[in-house]
Short mmCIF file of C-alpha atoms in Angstrom, two decimals:
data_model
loop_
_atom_site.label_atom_id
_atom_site.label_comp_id
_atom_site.label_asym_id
_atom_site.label_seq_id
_atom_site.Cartn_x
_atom_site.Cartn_y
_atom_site.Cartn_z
CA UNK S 1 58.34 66.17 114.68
CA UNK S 2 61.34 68.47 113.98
CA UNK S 3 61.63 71.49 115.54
CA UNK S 4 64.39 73.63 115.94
CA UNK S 5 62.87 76.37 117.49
CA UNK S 6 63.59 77.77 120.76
CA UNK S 7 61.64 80.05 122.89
CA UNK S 8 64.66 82.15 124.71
CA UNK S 9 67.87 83.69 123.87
CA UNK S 10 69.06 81.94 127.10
CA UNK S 11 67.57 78.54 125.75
CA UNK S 12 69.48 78.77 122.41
CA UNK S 13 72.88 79.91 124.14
CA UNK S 14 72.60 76.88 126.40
CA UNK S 15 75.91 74.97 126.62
CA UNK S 16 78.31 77.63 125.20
CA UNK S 17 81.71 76.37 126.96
CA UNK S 18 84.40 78.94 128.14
CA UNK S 19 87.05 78.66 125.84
CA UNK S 20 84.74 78.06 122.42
CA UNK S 21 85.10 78.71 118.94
CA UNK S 22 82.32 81.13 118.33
CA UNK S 23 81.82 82.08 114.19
CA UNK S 24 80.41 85.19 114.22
CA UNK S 25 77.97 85.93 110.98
CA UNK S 26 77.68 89.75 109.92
CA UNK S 27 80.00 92.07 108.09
CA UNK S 28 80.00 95.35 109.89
CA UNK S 29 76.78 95.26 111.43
CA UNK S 30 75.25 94.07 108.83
CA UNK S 31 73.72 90.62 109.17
CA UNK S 32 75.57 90.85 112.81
CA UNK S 33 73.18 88.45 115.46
CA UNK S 34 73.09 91.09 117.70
CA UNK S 35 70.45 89.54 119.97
CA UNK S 36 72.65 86.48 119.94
CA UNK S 37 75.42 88.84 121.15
CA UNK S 38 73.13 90.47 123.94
CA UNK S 39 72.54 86.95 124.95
CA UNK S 40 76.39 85.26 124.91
CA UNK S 41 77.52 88.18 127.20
CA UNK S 42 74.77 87.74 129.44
CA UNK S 43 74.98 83.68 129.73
CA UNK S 44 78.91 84.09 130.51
CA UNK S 45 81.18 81.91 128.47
CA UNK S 46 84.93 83.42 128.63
CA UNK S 47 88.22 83.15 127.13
CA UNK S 48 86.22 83.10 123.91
CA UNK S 49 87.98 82.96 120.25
CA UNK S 50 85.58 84.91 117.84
CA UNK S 51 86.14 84.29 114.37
CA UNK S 52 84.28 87.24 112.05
CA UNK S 53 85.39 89.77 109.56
CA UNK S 54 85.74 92.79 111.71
CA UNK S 55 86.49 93.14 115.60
CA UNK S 56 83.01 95.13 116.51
CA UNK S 57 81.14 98.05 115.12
CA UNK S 58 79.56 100.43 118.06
CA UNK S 59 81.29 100.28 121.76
CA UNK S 60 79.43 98.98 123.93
CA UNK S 61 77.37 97.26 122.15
CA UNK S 62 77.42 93.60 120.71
CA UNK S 63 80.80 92.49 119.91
CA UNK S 64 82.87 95.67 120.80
CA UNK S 65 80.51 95.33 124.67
CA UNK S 66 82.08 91.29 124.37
CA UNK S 67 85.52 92.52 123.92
CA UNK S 68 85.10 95.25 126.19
CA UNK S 69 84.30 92.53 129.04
CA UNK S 70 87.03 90.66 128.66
CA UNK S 71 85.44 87.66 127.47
CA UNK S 72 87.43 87.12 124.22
CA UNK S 73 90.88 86.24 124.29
CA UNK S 74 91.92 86.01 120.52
CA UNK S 75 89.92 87.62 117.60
CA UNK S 76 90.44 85.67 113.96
CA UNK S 77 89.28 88.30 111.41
CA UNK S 78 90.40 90.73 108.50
CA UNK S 79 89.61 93.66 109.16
CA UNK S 80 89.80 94.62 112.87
CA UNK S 81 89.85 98.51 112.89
CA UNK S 82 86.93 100.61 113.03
CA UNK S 83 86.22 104.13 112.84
CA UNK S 84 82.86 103.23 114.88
CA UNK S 85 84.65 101.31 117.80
CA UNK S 86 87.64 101.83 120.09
CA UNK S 87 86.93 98.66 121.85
CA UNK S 88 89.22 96.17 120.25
CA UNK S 89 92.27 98.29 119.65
CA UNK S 90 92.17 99.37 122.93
CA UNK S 91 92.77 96.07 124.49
CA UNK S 92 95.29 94.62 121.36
CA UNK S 93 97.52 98.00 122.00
CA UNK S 94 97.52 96.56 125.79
CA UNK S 95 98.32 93.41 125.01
CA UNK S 96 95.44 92.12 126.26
CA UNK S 97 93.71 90.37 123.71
CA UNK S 98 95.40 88.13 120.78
CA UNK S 99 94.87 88.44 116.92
CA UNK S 100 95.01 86.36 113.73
CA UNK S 101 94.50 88.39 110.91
CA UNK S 102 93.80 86.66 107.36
CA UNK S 103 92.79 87.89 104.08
CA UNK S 104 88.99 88.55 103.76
CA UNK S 105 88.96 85.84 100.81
CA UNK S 106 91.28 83.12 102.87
CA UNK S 107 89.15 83.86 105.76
CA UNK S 108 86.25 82.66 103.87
CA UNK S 109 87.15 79.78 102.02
CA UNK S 110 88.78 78.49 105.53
CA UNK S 111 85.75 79.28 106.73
CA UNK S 112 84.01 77.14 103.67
CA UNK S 113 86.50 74.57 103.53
CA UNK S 114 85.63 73.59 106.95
CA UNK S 115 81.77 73.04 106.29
CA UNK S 116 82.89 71.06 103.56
CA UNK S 117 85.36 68.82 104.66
CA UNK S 118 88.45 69.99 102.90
CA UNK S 119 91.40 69.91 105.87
CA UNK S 120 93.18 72.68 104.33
CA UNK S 121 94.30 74.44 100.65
CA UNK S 122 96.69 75.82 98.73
CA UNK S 123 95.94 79.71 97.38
CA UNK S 124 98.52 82.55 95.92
CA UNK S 125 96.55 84.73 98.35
CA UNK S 126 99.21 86.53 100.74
CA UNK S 127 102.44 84.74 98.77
CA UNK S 128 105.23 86.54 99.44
CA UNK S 129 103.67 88.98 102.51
CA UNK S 130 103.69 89.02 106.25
CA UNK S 131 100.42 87.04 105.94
CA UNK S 132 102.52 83.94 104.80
CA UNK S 133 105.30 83.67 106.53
CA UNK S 134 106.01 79.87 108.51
CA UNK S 135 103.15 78.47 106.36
CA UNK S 136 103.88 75.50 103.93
CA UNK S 137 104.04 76.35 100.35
CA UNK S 138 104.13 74.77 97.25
CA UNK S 139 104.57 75.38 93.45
CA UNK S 140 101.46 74.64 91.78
CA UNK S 141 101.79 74.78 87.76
CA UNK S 142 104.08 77.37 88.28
CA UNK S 143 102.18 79.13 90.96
CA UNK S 144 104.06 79.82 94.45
CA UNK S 145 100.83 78.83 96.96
CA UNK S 146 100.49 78.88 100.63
CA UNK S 147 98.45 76.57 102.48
CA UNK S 148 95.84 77.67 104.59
CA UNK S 149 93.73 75.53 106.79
CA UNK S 150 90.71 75.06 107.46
CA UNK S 151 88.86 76.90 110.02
CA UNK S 152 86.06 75.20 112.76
CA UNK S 153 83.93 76.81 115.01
CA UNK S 154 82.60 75.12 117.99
CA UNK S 155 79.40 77.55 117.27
CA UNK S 156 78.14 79.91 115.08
CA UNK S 157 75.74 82.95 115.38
CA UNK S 158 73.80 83.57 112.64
CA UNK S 159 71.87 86.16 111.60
CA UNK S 160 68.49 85.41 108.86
CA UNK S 161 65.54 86.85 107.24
CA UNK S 162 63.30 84.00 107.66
CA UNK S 163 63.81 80.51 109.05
CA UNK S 164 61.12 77.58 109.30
CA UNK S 165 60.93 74.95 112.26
CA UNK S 166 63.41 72.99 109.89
CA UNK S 167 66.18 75.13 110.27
CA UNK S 168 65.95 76.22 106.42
CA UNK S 169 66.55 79.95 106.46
CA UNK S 170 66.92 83.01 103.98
CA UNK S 171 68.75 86.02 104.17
CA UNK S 172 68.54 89.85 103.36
CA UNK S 173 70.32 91.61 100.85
CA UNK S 174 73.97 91.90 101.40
CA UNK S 175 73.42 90.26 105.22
CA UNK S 176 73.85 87.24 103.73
CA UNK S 177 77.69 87.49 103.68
CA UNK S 178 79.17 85.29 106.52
CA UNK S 179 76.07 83.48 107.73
CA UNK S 180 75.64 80.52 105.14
CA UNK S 181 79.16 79.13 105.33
CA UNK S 182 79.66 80.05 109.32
CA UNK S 183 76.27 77.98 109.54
CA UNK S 184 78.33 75.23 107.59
CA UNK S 185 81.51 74.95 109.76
CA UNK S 186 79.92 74.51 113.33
CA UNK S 187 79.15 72.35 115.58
CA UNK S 188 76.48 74.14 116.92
CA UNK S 189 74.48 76.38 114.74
CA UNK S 190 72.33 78.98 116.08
CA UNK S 191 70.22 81.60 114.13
CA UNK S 192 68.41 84.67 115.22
CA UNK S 193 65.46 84.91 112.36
CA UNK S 194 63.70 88.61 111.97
CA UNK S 195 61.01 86.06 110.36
CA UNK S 196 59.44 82.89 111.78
CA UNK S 197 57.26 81.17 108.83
CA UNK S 198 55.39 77.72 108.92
CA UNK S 199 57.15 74.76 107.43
CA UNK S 200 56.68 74.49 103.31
CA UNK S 201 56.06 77.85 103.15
CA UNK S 202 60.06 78.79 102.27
CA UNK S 203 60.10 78.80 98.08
CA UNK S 204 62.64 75.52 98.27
CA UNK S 205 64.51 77.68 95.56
CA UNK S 206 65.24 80.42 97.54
CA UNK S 207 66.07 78.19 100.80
CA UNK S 208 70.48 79.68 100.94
CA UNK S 209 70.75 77.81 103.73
CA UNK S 210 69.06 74.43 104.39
CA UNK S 211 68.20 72.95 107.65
CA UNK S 212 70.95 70.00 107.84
CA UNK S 213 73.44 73.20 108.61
CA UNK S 214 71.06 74.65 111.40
CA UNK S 215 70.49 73.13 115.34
CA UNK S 216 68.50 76.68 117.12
CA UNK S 217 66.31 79.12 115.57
CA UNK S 218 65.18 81.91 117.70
CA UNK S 219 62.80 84.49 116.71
CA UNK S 220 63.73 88.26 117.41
CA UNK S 221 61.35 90.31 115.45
CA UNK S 222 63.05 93.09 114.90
CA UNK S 223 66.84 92.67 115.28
CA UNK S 224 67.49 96.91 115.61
CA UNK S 225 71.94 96.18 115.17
CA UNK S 226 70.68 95.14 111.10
CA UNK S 227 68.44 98.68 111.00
CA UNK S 228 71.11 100.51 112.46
CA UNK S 229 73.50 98.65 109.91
CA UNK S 230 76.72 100.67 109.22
CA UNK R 1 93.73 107.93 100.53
CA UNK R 2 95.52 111.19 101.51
CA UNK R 3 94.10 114.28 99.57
CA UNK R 4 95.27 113.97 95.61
CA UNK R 5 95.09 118.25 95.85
CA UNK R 6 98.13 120.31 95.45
CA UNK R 7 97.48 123.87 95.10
CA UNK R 8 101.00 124.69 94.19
CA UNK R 9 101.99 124.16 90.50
CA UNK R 10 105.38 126.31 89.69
CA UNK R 11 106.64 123.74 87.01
CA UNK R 12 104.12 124.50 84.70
CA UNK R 13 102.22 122.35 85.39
CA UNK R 14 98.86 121.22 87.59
CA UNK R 15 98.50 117.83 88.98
CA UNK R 16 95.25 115.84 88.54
CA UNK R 17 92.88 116.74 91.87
CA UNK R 18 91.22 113.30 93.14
CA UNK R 19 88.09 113.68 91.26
CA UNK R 20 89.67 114.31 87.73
CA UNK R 21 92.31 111.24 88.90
CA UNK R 22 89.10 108.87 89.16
CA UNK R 23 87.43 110.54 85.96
CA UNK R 24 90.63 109.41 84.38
CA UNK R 25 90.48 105.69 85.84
CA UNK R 26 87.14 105.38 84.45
CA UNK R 27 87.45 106.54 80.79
CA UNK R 28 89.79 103.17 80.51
CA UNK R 29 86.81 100.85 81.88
CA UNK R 30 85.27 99.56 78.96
CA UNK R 31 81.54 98.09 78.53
CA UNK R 32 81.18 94.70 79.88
CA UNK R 33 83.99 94.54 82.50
CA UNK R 34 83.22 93.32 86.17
CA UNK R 35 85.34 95.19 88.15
CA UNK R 36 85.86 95.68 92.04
CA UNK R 37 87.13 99.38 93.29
CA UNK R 38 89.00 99.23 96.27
CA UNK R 39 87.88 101.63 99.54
CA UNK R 40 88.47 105.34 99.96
CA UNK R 41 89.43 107.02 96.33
CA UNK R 42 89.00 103.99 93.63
CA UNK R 43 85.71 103.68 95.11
CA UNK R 44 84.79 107.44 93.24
CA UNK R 45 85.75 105.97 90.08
CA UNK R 46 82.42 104.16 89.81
CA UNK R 47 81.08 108.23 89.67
CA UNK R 48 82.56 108.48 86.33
CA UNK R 49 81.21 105.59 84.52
CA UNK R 50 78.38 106.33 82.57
CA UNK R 51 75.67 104.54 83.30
CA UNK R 52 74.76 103.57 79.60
CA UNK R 53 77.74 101.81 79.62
CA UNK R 54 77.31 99.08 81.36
CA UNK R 55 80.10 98.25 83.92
CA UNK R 56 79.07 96.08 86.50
CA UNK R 57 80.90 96.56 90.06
CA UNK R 58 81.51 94.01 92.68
CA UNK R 59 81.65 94.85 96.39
CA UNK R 60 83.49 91.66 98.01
CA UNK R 61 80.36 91.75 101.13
CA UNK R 62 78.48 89.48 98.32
CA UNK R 63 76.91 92.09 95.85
CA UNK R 64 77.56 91.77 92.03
CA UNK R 65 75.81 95.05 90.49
CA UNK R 66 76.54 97.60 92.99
CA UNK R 67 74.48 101.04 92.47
CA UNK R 68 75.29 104.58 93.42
CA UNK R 69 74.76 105.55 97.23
CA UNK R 70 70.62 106.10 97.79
CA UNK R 71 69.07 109.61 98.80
CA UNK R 72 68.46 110.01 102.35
CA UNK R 73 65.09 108.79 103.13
CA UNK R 74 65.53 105.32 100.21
CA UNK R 75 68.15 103.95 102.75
CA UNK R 76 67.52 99.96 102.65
CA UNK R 77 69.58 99.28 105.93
CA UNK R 78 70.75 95.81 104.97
CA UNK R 79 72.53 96.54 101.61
CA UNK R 80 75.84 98.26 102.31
CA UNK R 81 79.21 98.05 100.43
CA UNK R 82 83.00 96.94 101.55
CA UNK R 83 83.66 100.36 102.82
CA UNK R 84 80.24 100.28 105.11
CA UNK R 85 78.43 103.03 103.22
CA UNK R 86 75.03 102.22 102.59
CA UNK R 87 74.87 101.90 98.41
CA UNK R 88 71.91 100.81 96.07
CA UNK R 89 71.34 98.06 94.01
CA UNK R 90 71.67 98.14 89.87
CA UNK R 91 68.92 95.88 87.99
CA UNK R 92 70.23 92.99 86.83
CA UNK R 93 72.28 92.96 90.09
CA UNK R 94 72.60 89.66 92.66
CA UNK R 95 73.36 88.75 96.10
CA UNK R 96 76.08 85.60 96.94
CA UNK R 97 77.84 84.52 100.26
CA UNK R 98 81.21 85.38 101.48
CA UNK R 99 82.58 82.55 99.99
CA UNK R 100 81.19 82.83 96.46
CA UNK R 101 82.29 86.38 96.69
CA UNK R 102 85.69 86.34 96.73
CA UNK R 103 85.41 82.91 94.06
CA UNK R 104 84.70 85.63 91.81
CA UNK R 105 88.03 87.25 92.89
CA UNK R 106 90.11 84.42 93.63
CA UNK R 107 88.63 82.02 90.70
CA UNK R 108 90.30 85.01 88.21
CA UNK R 109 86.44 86.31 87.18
CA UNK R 110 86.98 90.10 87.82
CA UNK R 111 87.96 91.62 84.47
CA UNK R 112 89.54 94.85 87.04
CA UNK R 113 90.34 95.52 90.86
CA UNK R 114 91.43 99.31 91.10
CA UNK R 115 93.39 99.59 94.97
CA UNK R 116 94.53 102.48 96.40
CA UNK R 117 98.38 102.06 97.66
CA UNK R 118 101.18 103.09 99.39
CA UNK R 119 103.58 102.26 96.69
CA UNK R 120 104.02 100.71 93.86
CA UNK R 121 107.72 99.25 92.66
CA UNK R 122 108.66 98.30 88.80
CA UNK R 123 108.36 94.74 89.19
CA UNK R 124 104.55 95.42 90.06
CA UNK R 125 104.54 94.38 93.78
CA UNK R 126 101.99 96.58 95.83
CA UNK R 127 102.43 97.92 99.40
CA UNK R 128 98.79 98.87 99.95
CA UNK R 129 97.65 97.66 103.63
CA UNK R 130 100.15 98.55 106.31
CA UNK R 131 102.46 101.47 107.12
CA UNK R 132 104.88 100.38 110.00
CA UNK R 133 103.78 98.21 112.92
CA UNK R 134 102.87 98.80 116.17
CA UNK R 135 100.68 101.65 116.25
CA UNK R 136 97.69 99.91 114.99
CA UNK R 137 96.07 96.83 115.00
CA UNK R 138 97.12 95.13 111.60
CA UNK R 139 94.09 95.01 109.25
CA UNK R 140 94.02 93.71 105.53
CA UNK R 141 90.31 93.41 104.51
CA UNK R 142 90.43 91.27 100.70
CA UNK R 143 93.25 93.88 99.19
CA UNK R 144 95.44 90.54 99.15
CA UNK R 145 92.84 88.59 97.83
CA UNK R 146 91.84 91.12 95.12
CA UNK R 147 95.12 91.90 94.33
CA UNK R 148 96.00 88.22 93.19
CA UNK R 149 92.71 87.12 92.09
CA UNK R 150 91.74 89.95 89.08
CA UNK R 151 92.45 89.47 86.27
CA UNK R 152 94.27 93.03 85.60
CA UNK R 153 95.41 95.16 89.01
CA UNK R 154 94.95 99.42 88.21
CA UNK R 155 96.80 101.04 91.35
CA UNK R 156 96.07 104.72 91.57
CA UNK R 157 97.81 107.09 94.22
CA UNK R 158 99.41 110.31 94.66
CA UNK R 159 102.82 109.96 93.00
CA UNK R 160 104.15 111.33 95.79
CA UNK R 161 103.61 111.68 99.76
CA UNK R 162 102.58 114.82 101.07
CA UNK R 163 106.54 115.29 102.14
CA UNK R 164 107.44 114.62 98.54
CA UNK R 165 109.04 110.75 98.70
CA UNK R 166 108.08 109.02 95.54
CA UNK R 167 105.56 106.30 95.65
CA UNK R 168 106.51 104.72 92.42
CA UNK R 169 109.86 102.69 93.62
CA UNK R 170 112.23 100.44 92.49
CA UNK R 171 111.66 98.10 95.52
CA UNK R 172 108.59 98.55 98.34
CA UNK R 173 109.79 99.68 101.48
CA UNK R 174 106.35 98.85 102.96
CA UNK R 175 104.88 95.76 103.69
CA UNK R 176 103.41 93.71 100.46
CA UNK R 177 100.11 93.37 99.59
CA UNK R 178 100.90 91.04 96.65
CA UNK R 179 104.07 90.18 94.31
CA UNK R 180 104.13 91.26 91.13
CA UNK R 181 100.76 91.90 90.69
CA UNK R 182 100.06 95.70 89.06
CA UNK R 183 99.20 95.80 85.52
CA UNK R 184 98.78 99.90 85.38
CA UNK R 185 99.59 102.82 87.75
CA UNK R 186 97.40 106.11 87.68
CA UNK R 187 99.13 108.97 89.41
CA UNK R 188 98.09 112.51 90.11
CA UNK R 189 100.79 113.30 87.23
CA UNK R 190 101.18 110.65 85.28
CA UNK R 191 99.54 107.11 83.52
CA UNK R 192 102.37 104.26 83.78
CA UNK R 193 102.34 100.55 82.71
CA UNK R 194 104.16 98.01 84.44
CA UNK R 195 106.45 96.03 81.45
CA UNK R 196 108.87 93.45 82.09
CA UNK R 197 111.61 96.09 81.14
CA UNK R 198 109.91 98.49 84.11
CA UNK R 199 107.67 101.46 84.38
CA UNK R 200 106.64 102.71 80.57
CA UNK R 201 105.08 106.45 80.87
CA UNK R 202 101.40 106.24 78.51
CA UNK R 203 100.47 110.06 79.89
CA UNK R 204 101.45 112.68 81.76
CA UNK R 205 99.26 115.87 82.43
CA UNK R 206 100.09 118.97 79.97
CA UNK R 207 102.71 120.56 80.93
CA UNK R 208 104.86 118.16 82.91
CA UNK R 209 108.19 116.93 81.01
CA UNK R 210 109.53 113.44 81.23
CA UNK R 211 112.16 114.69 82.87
CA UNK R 212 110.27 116.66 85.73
CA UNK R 213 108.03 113.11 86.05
CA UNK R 214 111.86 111.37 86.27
CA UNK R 215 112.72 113.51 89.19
CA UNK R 216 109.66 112.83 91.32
CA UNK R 217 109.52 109.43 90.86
CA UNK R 218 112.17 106.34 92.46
CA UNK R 219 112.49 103.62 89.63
CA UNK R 220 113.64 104.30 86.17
CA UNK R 221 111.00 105.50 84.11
CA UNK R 222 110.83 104.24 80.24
CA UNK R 223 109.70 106.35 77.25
CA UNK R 224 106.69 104.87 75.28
CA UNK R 225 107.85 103.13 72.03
#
C-alpha cells in the first residue's frame, strides 16, 4: 500500500542536506508552508539556496526567521523587498547573503521547465536589461531571445488544501501559485496539507497536482502563515 | 508611484491628480480586453471601469477575473493580488499556477499591461524597476515579463519628477525594463503615442499649449496629423 503520509514535521524534513536546493511554494504568504518552515529551521540544514518569489514576509517568522539565522546563503527570487520584513535586506546590504534575481515569468517557466525536462529556453523576457547580460542569445524569427535555464530544486515545500495518502493534492484560491510546478522540479517533494482526505475521495478532475510529483504529505490543520496571508 | 498632485498651476493650466489620471486610463479599455495593471497607481485604474463593461483583469499570482478589494469582515485570506492586498473574485473568474500565469503574459494573450515607470524614451523602451544601485536589494517582480509579453504596453506616470526632470526622454537614463516596448504614454498633462517617427501628442489637459507640454518634456514631441 502507498502511503505518503508522515506523522511529524521532523519525519518529513528528514534528510534535508546542508547546502540544498530548497523550492519554496507561496507568493507572499500566501500558500507559504509555514509549518514546513518552522520545521527546516528547527532540523538544521545550512548554507541553504531558497528559490521562491519573494525573500520573506514577517521577521522572524518563516522565511525572514531562516534568513535571519543565517541558514541561507543565496536567495533565487523576483521580488526580494518587503515592506513587511527587514530580514533579507538587512543581510544583502552586509554582504552577507547572495542573490539571483529573475523575472517573475522566467522564474517560473525555469521553474516549469525543470519538472518537465526542458534543459533550458529561449524568451525576449529581460532582452536588452541588466537581467540579460553574459547570457546566450539568439535571433529567433526576428526576435532577439535570451536563454534561460532551467531551474532544480533538491526539495520543495509545498503548501495544499487537501492531499490523499497518494500524494494527489488541491489547492486554495490564489495559493496555488508556486506549489504545482515547485512540486514538479524536485527531488524531494514535501507538502503541508490544511486537509487530509481518504484515497478516491479527491474529484480526479480537480486533482492540480497528482501524486507522481509528491514523496511527504504532512497534515497541519490549520496552517495560521495562509490566515494571516498578506 | 510618487503623488500625481500638484497644487500649483500658474500656466493656466491644472494637471490631472492620480485619480482623474487612472479615470482617464480606463475610458480607453474597451469591453472584452484582458488586461493586467501593474502595482501602486495602474492598479486604481480597475476603479474606473464600469462594471457592465466587462473587462476582465489578470493579477500574475494566478487569478484571471480579479474583483474589487472585499469589505472588512468578507476577507477570504487566501485570495490576494500581485501587490499583496487582499482582492475579491469576479464570476466567471479562475485560478491557474505560476506558470500558466505568466503563459498568458508571455504567450502574447493579454490584450493590455498598464506599468507605472520611471521613464519612458521615444523609441518606447521603459525604465520602470530600478533607480540606481546599491541602496536596495534589486527587485523586478513580472514588469519584464509583462512588459514584453502584452500585446499593447500603456505606461502612465507623472510627466515629470517632483524636482521637475522630464520623464518622457529621448534615451532612458535608468535601467530597462524592456526595449521598445510602450505602445501609449498617459501623463498627468498629456496622452502620447509612441510612432516610429517619436512621441505624437493625442491630448493634453485644457489649458496647456504644445509648446508649454514641449518644455517639460526631453524628446521631441510631434503634433497629431
Amino acid at each position: 500500500m502507498i502511503n505518503k503520509i508522515v506523522r511529524s514535521v521532523a519525519e518529513a524534513l528528514e534528510g534535508v542536506r546542508d547546502g540544498s536546493t530548497i523550492l519554496l511554494g507561496g507568493f507572499g504568504a500566501v500558500g507559504q508552508p509555514d509549518t514546513l518552515l518552522d520545521g527546516l529551521i528547527e532540523q538544521g540544514a545550512r548554507d541553504l539556496v531558497i528559490v521562491a518569489n519573494n525573500a520573506g514576509a514577517v521577521d522572524g517568522y518563516g522565511l525572514s526567521k531562516l534568513i535571519e539565522l543565517g541558514r541561507v546563503a543565496k536567495m533565487i527570487c523576483s521580488f526580494p523587498r518587503s515592506s513587511t520584513s527587514k530580514a533579507f535586506e538587512n543581510r544583502y546590504r552586509e554582504g552577507k547573503i547572495g542573490l539571483e534575481i529573475v523575472p517573475q515569468g522566467t522564474l517560473a517557466e525555469r521553474i516549469r521547465a525543470a519538472g518537465a525536462g526542458i534543459p533550458a529556453f529561449y524568451t525576449p523576457t529581460a532582452v536588452g536589461t541588466l537581467l540579460a547580460e553574459g547570457k546566450p542569445t539568439l535571433e529567433i524569427d526576428g526576435k532577439l531571445c535570451v536563454m534561460e535555464k532551467a531551474l532544480h530544486g533538491d526539495v520543495a515545500l509545498v503548501e495544499a488544501w487537501q492531499a490523499d495518502r497518494w500524494g494527489n493534492l488541491t489547492f486554495r484560491d490564489s495559493a496555488r501559485n508556486f506549489n504545482p510546478i515547485m512540486a514538479m522540479a524536485s527531488a524531494l517533494t514535501i507538502v503541508q496539507t490544511q486537509h487530509l482526505v481518504e484515497l478516491g475521495e479527491l474529484d480526479p478532475n480537480a486533482i492540480v497536482t497528482p501524486g507522481i510529483f509528491v514523496n511527504r504529505v504532512v497534515h497541519v490543520p490549520y496552517a495560521a502563515g495562509a490566515a494571516q496571508a498578506a | 508611484m510618487p503623488d500625481t498632485t500638484i497644487t500649483e498651476a500658474p500656466a493656466g493650466f491644472a494637471p490631472l491628480e492620480r485619480r482623474a489620471l487612472a479615470a482617464r486610463v480606463a475610458q480607453d479599455i474597451p469591453e472584452g480586453w484582458y488586461c493586467n495593471l501593474g502595482i501602486g497607481m495602474p492598479t486604481l485604474v480597475a476603479d474606473y471601469v464600469p462594471p457592465e463593461r466587462e473587462v476582465i483583469f489578470h493579477s500574475e499570482n494566478g487569478v484571471l477575473g480579479m474583483g474589487p478589494a472585499p469589505d472588512p469582515e468578507h476577507v477570504n485570506p487566501w485570495l490576494i493580488n500581485a501587490g499583496k492586498q487582499h482582492i475579491t473574485l469576479r464570476t466567471g473568474g479562475s485560478y491557474v499556477h505560476h506558470a500558466d500565469s505568466f503563459a498568458m503574459i508571455r504567450g502574447g494573450h493579454l490584450d493590455l499591461c498598464v506599468l507605472g515607470a520611471y521613464e519612458v524614451a521615444e523609441n518606447g523602451d521603459i525604465a520602470n524597476w530600478a533607480t540606481s544601485a546599491g541602496e536596495r536589494a534589486p527587485a523586478v517582480g513580472g514588469a519584464m515579463d509583462l512588459a514584453v509579453g502584452a500585446k499593447r504596453l500603456w505606461a502612465v506616470m507623472d510627466h515629470v519628477t517632483k524636482d521637475g526632470r522630464p520623464r518622457v526622454v529621448r534615451r532612458c537614463s535608468y535601467p530597462l525594463t524592456a526595449v521598445g516596448a510602450v505602445r501609449r504614454v498617459y501623463t498627468n498633462l498629456a496622452v502620447l503615442d509612441v510612432t516610429e517617427r517619436g512621441f505624437v501628442v493625442r491630448e493634453m489637459v485644457p489649458g496647456l499649449t504644445f509648446e508649454a507640454l514641449q518644455a517639460r518634456t526631453d524628446a521631441k514631441l510631434l503634433r497629431e496629423g
